[in-house]
CSV table of C-alpha atoms in Angstrom, one decimal:
chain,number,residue,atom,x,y,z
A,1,UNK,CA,-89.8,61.5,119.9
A,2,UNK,CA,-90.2,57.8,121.0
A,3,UNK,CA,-90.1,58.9,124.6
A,4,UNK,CA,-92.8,61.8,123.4
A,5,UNK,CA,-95.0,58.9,122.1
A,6,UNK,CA,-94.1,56.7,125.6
A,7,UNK,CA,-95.6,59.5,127.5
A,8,UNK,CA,-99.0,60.0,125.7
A,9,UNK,CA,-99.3,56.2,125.3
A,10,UNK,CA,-99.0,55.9,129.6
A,11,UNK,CA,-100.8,59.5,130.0
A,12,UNK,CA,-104.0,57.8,127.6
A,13,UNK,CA,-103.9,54.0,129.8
A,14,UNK,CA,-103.3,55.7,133.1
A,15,UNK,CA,-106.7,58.0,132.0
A,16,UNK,CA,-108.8,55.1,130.7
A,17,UNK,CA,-108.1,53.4,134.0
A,18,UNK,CA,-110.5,54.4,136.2
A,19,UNK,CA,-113.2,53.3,133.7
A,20,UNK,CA,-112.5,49.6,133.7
A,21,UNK,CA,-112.8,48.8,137.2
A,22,UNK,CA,-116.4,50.0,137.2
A,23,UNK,CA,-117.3,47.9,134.1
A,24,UNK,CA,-115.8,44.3,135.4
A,25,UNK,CA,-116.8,45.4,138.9
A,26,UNK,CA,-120.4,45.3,137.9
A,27,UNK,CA,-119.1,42.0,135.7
A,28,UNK,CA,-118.3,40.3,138.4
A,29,UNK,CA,-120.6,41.6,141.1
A,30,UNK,CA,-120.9,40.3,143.6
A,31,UNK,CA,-117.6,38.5,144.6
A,32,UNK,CA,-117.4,39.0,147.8
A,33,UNK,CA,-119.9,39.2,150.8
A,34,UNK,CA,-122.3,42.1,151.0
A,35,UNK,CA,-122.9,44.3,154.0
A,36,UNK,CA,-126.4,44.6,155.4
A,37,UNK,CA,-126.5,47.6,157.7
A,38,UNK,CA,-129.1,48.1,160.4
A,39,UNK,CA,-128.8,51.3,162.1
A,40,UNK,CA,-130.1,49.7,165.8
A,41,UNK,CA,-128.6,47.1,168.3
A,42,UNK,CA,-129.5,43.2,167.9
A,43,UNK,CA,-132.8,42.3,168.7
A,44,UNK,CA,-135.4,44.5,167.7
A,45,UNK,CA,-137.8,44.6,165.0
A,46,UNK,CA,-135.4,45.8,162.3
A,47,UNK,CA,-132.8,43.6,163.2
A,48,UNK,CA,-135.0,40.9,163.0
A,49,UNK,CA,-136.4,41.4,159.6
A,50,UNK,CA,-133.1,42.4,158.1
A,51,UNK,CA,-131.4,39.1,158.8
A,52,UNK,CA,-134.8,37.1,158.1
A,53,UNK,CA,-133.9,39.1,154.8
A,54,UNK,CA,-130.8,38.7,154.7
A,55,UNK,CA,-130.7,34.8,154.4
A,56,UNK,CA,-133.0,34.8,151.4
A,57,UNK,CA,-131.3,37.8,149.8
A,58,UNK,CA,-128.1,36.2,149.5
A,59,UNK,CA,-129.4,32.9,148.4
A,60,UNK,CA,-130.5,35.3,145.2
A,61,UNK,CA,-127.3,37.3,144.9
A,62,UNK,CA,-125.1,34.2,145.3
A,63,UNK,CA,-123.4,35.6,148.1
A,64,UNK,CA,-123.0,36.0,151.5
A,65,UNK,CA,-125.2,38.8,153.3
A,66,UNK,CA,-123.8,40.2,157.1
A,67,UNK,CA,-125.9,42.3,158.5
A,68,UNK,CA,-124.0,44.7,160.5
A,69,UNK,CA,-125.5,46.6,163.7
A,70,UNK,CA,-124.3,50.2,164.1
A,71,UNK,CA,-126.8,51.6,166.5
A,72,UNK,CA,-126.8,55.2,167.7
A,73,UNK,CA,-129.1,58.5,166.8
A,74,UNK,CA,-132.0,56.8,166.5
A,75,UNK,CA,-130.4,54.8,163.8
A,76,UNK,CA,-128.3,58.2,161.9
A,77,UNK,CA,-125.1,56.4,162.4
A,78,UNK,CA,-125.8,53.9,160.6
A,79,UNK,CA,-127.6,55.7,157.7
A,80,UNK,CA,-124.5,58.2,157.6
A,81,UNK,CA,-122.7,55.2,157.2
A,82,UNK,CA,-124.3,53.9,154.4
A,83,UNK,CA,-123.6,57.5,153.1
A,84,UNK,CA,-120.0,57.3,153.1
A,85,UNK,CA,-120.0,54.3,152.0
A,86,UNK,CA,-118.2,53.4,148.3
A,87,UNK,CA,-120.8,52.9,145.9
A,88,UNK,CA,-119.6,49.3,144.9
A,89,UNK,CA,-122.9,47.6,145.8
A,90,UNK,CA,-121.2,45.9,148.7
A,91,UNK,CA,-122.4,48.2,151.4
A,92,UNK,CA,-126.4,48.7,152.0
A,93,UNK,CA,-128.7,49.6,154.7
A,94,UNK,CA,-132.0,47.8,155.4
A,95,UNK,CA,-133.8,50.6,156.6
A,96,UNK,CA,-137.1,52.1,158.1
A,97,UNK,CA,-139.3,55.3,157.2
A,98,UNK,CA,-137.9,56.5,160.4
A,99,UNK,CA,-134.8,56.7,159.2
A,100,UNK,CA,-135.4,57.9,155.4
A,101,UNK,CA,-138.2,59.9,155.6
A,102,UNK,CA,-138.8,61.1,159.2
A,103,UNK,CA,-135.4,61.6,161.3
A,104,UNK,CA,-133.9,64.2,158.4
A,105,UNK,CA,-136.2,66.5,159.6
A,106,UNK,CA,-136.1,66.0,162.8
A,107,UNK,CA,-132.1,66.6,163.3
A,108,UNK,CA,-130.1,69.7,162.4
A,109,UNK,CA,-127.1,67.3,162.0
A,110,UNK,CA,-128.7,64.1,160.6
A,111,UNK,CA,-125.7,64.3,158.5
A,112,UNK,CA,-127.4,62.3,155.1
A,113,UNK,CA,-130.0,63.6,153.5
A,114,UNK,CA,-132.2,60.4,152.1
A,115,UNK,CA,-133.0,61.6,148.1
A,116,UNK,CA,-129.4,63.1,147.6
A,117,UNK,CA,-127.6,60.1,149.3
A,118,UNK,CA,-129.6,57.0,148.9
A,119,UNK,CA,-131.2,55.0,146.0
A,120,UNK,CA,-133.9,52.5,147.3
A,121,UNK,CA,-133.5,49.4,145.7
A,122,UNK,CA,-137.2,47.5,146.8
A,123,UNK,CA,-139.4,47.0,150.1
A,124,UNK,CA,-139.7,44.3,152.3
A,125,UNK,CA,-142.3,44.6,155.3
A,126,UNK,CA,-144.6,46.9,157.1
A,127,UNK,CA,-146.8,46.8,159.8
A,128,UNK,CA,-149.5,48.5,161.7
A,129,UNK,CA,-149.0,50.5,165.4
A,130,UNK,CA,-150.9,49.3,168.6
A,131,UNK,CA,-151.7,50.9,171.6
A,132,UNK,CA,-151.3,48.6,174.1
A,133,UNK,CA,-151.9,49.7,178.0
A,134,UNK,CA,-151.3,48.9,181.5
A,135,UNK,CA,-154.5,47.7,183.3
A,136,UNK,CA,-153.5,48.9,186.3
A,137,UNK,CA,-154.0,52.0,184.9
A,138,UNK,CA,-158.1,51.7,184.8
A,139,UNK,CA,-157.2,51.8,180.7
A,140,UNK,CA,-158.7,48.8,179.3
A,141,UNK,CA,-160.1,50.0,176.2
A,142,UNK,CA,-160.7,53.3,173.8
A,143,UNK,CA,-163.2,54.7,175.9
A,144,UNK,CA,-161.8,54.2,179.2
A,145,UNK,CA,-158.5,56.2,177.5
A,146,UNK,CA,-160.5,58.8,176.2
A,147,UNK,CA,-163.2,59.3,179.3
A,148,UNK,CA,-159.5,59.3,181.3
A,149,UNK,CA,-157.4,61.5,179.2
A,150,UNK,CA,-160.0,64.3,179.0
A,151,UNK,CA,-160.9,63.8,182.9
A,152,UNK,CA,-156.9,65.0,183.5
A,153,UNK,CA,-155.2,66.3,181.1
A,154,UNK,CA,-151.2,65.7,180.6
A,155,UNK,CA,-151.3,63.0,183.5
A,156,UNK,CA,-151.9,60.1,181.7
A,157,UNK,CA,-148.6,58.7,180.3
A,158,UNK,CA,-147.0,56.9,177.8
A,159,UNK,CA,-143.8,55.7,177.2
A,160,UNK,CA,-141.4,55.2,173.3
A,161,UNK,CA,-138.3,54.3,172.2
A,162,UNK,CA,-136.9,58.3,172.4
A,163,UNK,CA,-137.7,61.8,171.1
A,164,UNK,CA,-138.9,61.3,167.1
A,165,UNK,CA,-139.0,58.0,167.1
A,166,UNK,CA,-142.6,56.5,165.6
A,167,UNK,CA,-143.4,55.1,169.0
A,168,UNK,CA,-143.6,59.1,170.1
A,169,UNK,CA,-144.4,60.2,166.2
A,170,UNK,CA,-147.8,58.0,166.6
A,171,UNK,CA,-148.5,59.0,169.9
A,172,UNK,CA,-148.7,63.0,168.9
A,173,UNK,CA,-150.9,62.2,166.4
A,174,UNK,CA,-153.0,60.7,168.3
A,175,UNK,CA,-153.5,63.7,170.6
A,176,UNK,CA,-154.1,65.9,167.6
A,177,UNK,CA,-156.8,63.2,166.2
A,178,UNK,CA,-158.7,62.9,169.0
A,179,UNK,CA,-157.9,66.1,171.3
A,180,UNK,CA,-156.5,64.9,174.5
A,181,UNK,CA,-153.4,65.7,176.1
A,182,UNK,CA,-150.6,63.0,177.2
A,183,UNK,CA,-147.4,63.0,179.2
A,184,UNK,CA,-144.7,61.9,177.0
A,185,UNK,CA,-141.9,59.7,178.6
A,186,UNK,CA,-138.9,58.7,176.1
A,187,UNK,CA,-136.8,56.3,177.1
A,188,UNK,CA,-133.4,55.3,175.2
A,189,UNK,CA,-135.0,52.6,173.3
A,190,UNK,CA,-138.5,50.1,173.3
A,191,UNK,CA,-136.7,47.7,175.7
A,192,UNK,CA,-136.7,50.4,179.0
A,193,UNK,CA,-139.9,51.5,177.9
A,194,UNK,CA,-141.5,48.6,177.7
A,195,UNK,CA,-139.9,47.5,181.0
A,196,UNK,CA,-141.3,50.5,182.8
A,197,UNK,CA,-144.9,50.2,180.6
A,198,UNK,CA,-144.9,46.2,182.6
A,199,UNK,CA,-144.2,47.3,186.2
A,200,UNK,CA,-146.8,50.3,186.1
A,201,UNK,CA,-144.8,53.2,185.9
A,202,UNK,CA,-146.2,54.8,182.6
A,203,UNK,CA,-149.7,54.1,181.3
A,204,UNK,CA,-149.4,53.3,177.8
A,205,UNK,CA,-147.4,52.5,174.5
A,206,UNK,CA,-147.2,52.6,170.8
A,207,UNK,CA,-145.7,49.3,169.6
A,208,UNK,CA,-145.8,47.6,166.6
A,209,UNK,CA,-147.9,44.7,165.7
A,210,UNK,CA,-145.0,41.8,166.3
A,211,UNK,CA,-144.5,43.3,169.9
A,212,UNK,CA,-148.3,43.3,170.4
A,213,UNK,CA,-148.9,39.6,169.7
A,214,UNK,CA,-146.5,38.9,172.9
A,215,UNK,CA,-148.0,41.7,175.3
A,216,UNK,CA,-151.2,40.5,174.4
A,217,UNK,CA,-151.0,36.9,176.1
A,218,UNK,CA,-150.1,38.8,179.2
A,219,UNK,CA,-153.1,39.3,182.3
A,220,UNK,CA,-151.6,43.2,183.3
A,221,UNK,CA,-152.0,44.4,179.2
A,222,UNK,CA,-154.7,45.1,177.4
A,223,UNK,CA,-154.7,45.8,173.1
A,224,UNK,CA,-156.4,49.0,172.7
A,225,UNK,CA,-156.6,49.5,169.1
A,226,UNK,CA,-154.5,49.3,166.2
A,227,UNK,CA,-153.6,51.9,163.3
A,228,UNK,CA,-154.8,51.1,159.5
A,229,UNK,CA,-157.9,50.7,157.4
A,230,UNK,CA,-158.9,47.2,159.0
A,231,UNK,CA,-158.2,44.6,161.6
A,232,UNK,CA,-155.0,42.6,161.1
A,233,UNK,CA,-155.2,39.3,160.4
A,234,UNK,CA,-152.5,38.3,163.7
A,235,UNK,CA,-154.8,40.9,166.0
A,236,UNK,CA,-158.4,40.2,164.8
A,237,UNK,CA,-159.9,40.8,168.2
A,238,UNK,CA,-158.4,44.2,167.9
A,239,UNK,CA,-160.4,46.9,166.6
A,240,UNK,CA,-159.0,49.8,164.4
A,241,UNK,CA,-158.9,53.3,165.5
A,242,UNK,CA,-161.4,54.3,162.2
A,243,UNK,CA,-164.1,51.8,164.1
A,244,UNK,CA,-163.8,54.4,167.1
A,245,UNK,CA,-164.2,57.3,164.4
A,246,UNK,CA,-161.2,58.4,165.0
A,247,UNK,CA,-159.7,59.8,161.2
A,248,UNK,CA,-155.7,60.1,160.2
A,249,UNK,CA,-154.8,56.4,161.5
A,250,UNK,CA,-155.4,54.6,159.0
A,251,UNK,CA,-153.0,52.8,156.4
A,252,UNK,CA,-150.7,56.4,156.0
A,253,UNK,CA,-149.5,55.7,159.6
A,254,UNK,CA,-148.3,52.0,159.2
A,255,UNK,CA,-144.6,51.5,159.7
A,256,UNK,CA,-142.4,49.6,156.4
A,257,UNK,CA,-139.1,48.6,155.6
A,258,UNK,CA,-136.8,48.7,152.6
A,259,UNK,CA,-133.6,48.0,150.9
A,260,UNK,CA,-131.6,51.3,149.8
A,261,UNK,CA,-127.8,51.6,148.7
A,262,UNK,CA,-125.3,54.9,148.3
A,263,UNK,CA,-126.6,57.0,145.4
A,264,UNK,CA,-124.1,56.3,143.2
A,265,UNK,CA,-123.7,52.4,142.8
A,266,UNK,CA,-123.5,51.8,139.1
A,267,UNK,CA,-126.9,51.3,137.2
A,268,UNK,CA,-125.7,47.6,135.9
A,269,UNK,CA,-124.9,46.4,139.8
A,270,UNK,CA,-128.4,48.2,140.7
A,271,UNK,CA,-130.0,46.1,138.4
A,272,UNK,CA,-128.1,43.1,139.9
A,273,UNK,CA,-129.5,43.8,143.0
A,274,UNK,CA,-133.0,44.9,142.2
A,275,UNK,CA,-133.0,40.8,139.9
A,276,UNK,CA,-131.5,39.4,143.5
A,277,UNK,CA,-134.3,41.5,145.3
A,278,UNK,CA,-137.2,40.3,143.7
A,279,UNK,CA,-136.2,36.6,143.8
A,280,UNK,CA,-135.6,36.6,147.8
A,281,UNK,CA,-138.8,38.6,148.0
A,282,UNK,CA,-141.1,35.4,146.0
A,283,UNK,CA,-139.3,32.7,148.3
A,284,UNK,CA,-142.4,31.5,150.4
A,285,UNK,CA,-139.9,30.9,153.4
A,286,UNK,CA,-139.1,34.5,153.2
A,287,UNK,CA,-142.5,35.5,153.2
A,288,UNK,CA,-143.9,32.9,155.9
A,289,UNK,CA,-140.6,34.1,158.4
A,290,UNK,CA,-142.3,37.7,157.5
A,291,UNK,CA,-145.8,37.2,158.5
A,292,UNK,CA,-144.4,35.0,161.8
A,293,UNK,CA,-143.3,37.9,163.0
A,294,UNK,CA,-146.4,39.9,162.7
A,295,UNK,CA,-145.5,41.9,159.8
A,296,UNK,CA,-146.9,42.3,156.1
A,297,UNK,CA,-144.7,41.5,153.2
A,298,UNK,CA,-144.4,44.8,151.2
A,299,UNK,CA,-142.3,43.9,148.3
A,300,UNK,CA,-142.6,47.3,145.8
A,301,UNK,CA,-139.9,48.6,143.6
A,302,UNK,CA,-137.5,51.8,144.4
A,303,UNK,CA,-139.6,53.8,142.8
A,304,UNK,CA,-142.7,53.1,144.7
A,305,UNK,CA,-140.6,53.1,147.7
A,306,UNK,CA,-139.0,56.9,146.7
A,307,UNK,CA,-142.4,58.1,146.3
A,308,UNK,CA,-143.4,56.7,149.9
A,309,UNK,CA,-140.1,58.9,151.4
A,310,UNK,CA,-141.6,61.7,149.6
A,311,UNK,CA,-145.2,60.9,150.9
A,312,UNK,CA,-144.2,60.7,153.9
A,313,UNK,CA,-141.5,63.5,154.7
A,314,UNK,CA,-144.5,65.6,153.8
A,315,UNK,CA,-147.1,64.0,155.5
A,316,UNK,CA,-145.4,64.5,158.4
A,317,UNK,CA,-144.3,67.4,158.5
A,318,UNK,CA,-146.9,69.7,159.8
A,319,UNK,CA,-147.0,67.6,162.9
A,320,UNK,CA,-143.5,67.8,163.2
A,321,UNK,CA,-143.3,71.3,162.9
A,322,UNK,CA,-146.6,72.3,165.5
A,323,UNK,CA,-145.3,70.2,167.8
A,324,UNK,CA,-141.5,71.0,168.1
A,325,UNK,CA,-140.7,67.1,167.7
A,326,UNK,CA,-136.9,67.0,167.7
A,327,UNK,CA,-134.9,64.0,168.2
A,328,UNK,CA,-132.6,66.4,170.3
């Protein structure tokens, strides 16, 4: 009987164990570093903001924050990931609407799926698209473009970062806005297009707004026009593509960032981290490293940011779909 009453005594604390860990877990949390992944190499834009982010954000948690690079699919690797990850709050993604609203439906194997896998936690930046060209190309301004692009059709080119990505994304809808035709030329990242974009061999380029401020200073590029519903404050001379009358590249086009973890961190360690989020987000150093880098601060809650993946999944779509846009 006493070795009865042994058994159900283990069976009942060997049951109830899995519940504890979760409770001083999210006690303790965080007590030990936290894992910032970025799903491109060093160096570009999301990089950059993510460990601009990164410093401040663990200032507020109270613990170290690494961001950690795993580059590949036009950053699915690193979102799949993420995925995988265990939901303890010490693996997260800073992350682009390429990533969580755009490249799902571009890829019959993204292998994530952004509402099922991913809770956003808060946004940090966003920033407008420029179309910056080679002036060797005759292309200084919108009308020189558009007089050239109608003159020949599909021989005017410009170069992205690869099949999907916004650089091409922006580009198509820019055909469908104003009617021309372009040559598309994706390269395996900004850096070889932007290369090729310098020495002459494509025409133009989506970039964004950080990348414009340095292409701007040089005598070969001009700053065609920039995507929202006015003039950025770090382009001024640059006129939207609304002052040309030409409608859809406005705000809905601009590129953001945010903060999302595995869907099913527990809700106390989510809380943790939405607290630590919006007290890096108020540090003026935070914001001032931001807007060096050309960017807007965007710091909105998960939900705003779940209802911009939703926005824009949609929003995209149809252009997506007409024009066979596959990351593939």
């Amino acid at each position: 009987m006493k070795s009865l009453s042994r058994r159900l005594l283990l069976a009942a604390v060997v049951t109830a164990l899995p519940v504890l860990p979760f409770s001083a877990q999210a006690q303790n949390y965080p007590d030990k570093p936290v894992k910032l992944v970025v799903g491109f190499a060093a160096g570009g834009p999301t990089d950059i903001l993510a460990r601009i982010f990164a410093t401040a954000f663990g200032k507020a948690l109270g613990t170290s924050v690494i961001v950690d690079n795993k580059g590949g699919g036009g950053g699915a690797i690193g979102a799949q990931a993420v995925a995988r990850s265990d939901p303890d709050g010490y693996t997260l993604m800073f992350a682009g609407d390429g990533q969580l609203a755009l490249l799902p439906q571009m890829m019959t194997k993204a292998g994530y799926e952004t509402k099922r896998d991913f809770v956003p936690i808060g946004s940090v930046a966003g920033q407008s698209n420029v179309l910056i060209a080679n002036k060797a190309s005759g292309i200084t301004d919108l009308p020189s473009l558009l007089a050239q692009a109608k003159a020949n059709p599909g021989r005017i080119s410009f170069g992205s970062a690869g099949n999907g990505t916004p650089t091409h994304l922006v580009a198509a809808l820019f055909e469908n806005a104003t009617g021309v035709k372009l040559l598309h030329v994706p390269y395996r990242g900004a850096g070889p297009a932007m290369a090729d974009l310098l020495g002459g061999q494509t025409n133009l380029m989506f970039v964004g707004t950080p990348v414009a401020l340095q292409q701007a200073s040089r005598p070969q590029m001009a700053v065609i026009a920039i995507t929202g519903n006015k003039r950025s404050p770090s382009l001024p001379q640059v006129p939207t593509f609304a002052e040309a009358g030409i409608r859809g590249m406005g705000d809905e086009t601009a590129v953001w960032w945010a903060v999302v973890a595995p869907a099913q961190v527990p809700q106390a360690i989510q809380a943790k981290l939405v607290q630590a989020m919006k007290t890096a987000m108020a540090d003026p150093e935070l914001r001032a490293a931001i807007a060096a880098q050309g960017a807007d601060v965007l710091d909105k809650d998960g939900a705003t940011v779940a209802n911009w993946i939703a926005r824009d999944h949609a929003r995209w779509a149809g252009l997506i779909k007409s024009k066979k846009i596959t990351t593939e």
